[in-house]
Tab-separated table of C-alpha atoms in Angstrom:
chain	number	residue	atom	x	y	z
A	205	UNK	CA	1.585	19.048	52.193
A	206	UNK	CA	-0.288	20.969	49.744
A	207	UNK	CA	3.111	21.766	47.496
A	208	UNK	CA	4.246	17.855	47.979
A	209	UNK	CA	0.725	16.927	46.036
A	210	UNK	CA	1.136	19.802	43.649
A	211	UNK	CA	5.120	17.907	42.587
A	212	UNK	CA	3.273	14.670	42.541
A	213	UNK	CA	0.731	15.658	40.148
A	214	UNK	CA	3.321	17.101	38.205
A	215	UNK	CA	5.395	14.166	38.204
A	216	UNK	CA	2.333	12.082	37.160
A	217	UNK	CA	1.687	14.440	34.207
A	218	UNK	CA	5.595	14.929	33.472
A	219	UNK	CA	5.381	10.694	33.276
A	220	UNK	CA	2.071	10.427	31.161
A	221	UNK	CA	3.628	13.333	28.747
A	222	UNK	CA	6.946	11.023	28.209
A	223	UNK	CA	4.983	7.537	27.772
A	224	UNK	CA	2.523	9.638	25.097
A	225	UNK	CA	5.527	11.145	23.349
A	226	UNK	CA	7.280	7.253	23.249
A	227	UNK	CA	4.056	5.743	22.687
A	228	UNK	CA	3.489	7.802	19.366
A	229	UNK	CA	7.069	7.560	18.578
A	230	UNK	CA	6.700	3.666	18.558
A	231	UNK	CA	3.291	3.649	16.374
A	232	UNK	CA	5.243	6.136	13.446
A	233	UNK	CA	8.286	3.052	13.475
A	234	UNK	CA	6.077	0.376	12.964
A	235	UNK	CA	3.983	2.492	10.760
A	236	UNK	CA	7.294	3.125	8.587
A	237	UNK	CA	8.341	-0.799	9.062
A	238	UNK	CA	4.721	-1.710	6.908
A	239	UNK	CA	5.578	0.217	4.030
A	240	UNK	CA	8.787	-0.842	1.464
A	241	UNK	CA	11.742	0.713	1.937
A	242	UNK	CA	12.441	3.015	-1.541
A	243	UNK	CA	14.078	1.043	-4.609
A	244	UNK	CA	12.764	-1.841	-2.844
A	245	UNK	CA	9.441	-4.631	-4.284
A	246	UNK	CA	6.172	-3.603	-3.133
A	247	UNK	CA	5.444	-7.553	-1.815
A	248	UNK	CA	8.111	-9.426	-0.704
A	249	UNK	CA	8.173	-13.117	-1.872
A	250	UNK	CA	6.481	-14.737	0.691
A	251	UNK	CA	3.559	-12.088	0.665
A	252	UNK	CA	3.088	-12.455	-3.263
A	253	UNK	CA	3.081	-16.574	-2.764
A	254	UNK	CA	0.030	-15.902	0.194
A	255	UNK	CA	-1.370	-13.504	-1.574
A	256	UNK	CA	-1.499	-15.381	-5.244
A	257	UNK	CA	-1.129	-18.771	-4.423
A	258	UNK	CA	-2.404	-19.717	-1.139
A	259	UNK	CA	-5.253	-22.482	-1.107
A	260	UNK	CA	-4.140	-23.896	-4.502
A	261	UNK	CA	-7.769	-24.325	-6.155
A	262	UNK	CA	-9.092	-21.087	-4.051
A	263	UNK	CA	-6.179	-19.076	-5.008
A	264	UNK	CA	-6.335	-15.747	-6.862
A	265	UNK	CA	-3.879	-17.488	-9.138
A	266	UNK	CA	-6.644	-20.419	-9.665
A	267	UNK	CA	-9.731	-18.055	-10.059
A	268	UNK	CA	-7.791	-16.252	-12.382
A	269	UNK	CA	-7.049	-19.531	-14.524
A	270	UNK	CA	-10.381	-20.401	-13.968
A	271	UNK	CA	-11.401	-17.512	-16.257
A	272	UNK	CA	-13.189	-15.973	-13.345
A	273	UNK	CA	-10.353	-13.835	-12.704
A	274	UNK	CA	-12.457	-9.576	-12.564
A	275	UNK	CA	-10.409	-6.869	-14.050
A	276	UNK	CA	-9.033	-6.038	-10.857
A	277	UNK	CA	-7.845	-9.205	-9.994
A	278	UNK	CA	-5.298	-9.903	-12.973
A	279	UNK	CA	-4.264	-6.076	-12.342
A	280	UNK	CA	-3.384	-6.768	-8.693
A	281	UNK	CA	-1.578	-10.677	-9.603
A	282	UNK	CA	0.541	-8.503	-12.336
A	283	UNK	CA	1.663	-6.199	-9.561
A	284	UNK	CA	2.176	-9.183	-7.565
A	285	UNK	CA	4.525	-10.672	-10.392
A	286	UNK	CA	6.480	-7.266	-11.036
A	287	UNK	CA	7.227	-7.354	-7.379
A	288	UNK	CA	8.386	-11.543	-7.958
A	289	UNK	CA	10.586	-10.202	-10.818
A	290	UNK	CA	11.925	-7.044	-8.759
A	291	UNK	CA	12.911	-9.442	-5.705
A	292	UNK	CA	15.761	-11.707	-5.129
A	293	UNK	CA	15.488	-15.426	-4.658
A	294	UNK	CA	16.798	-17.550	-1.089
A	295	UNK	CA	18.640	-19.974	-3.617
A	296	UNK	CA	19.596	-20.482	-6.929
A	297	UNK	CA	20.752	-18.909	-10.335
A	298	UNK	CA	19.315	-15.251	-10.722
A	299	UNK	CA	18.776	-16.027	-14.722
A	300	UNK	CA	17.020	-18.591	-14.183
A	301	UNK	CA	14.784	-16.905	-11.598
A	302	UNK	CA	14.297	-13.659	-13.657
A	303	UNK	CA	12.932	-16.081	-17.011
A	304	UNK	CA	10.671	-17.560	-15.048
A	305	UNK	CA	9.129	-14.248	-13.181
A	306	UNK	CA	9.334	-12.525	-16.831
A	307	UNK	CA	6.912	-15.631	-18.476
A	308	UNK	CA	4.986	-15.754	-15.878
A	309	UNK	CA	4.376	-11.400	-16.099
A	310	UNK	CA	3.836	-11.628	-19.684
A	311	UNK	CA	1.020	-14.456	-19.094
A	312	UNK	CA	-0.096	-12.463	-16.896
A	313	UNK	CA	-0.309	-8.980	-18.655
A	314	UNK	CA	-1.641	-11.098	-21.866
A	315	UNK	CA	-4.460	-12.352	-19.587
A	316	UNK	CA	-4.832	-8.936	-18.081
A	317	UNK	CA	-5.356	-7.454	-21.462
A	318	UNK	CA	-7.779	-10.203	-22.261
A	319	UNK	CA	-7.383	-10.242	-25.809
A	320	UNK	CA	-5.472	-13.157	-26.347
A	321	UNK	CA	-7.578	-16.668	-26.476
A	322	UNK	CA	-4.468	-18.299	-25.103
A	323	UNK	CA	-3.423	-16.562	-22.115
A	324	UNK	CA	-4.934	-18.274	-19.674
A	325	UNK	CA	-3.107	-21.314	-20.698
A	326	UNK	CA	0.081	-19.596	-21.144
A	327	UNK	CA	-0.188	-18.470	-17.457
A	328	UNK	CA	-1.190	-21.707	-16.347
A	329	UNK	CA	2.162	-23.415	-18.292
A	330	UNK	CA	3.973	-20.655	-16.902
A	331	UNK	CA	3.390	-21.787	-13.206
A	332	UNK	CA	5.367	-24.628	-11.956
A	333	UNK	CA	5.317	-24.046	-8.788
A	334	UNK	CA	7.412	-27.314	-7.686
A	335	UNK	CA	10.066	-26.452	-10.258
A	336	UNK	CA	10.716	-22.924	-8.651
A	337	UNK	CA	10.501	-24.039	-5.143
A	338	UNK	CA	12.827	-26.434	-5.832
A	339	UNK	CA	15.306	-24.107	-7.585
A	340	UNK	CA	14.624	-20.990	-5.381
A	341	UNK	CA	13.270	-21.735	-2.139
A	342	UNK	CA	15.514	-22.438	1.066
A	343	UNK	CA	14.254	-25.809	2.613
């Protein structure tokens, strides 16, 4: 009897090993499945359009238009515009894509640099957000 509860313990441990091993296993893929593959844009489209442009007036894009836009916050919506140049579009002509991304992410840098007195209107031009969902964006 004694031996019988000694091979079920060891069962139960042998068990609790394997689900820790899986278990840890699972939390390093989806660890890995967070982070961009290499070569590939840090945000993907849809995260720079939630990140930047989500809430229209309270947007990052808006308080940055607003000229209430901190250091940090034109820093981070140029990284979120190299990432819109780096990715690819669900419709449309790539050219016309890429000149679009690039006007926007030189607003954005001249804004970021803050020594231009027209940036902030040269990034607001450079948003049409219609225009490029029309062009780029699968219904």
């Amino acid at each position: 009897m004694a031996q019988l509860h000694r091979i079920g313990l060891l069962a139960v441990a042998g068990l609790a090993l394997v689900a820790t091993a899986a278990g840890g296993s699972f939390a390093a893929d989806k660890k890995k499945a967070a982070e961009p593959a290499a070569g590939s844009p840090k945000y993907t489209i849809d995260e720079v359009m939630k990140k930047a442009h989500k809430g229209k007036e309270k947007s990052l894009f808006a308080h940055i238009v607003s000229g209430k836009g901190t250091p940090d916050e034109k820093k981070q919506f140029v990284e979120y515009y190299e990432a819109m140049l780096a990715n690819k579009p669900d419709k449309g002509d790539m050219a016309d894509w890429k000149t679009r991304n690039e006007a926007i992410l030189a607003a954005a840098k001249k804004v970021e640099a803050g020594n231009d007195p027209k940036a902030l209107t040269a990034l607001k031009s450079a948003v049409d957000c219609k225009a490029c969902h029309d062009l780029h964006k699968e219904s």
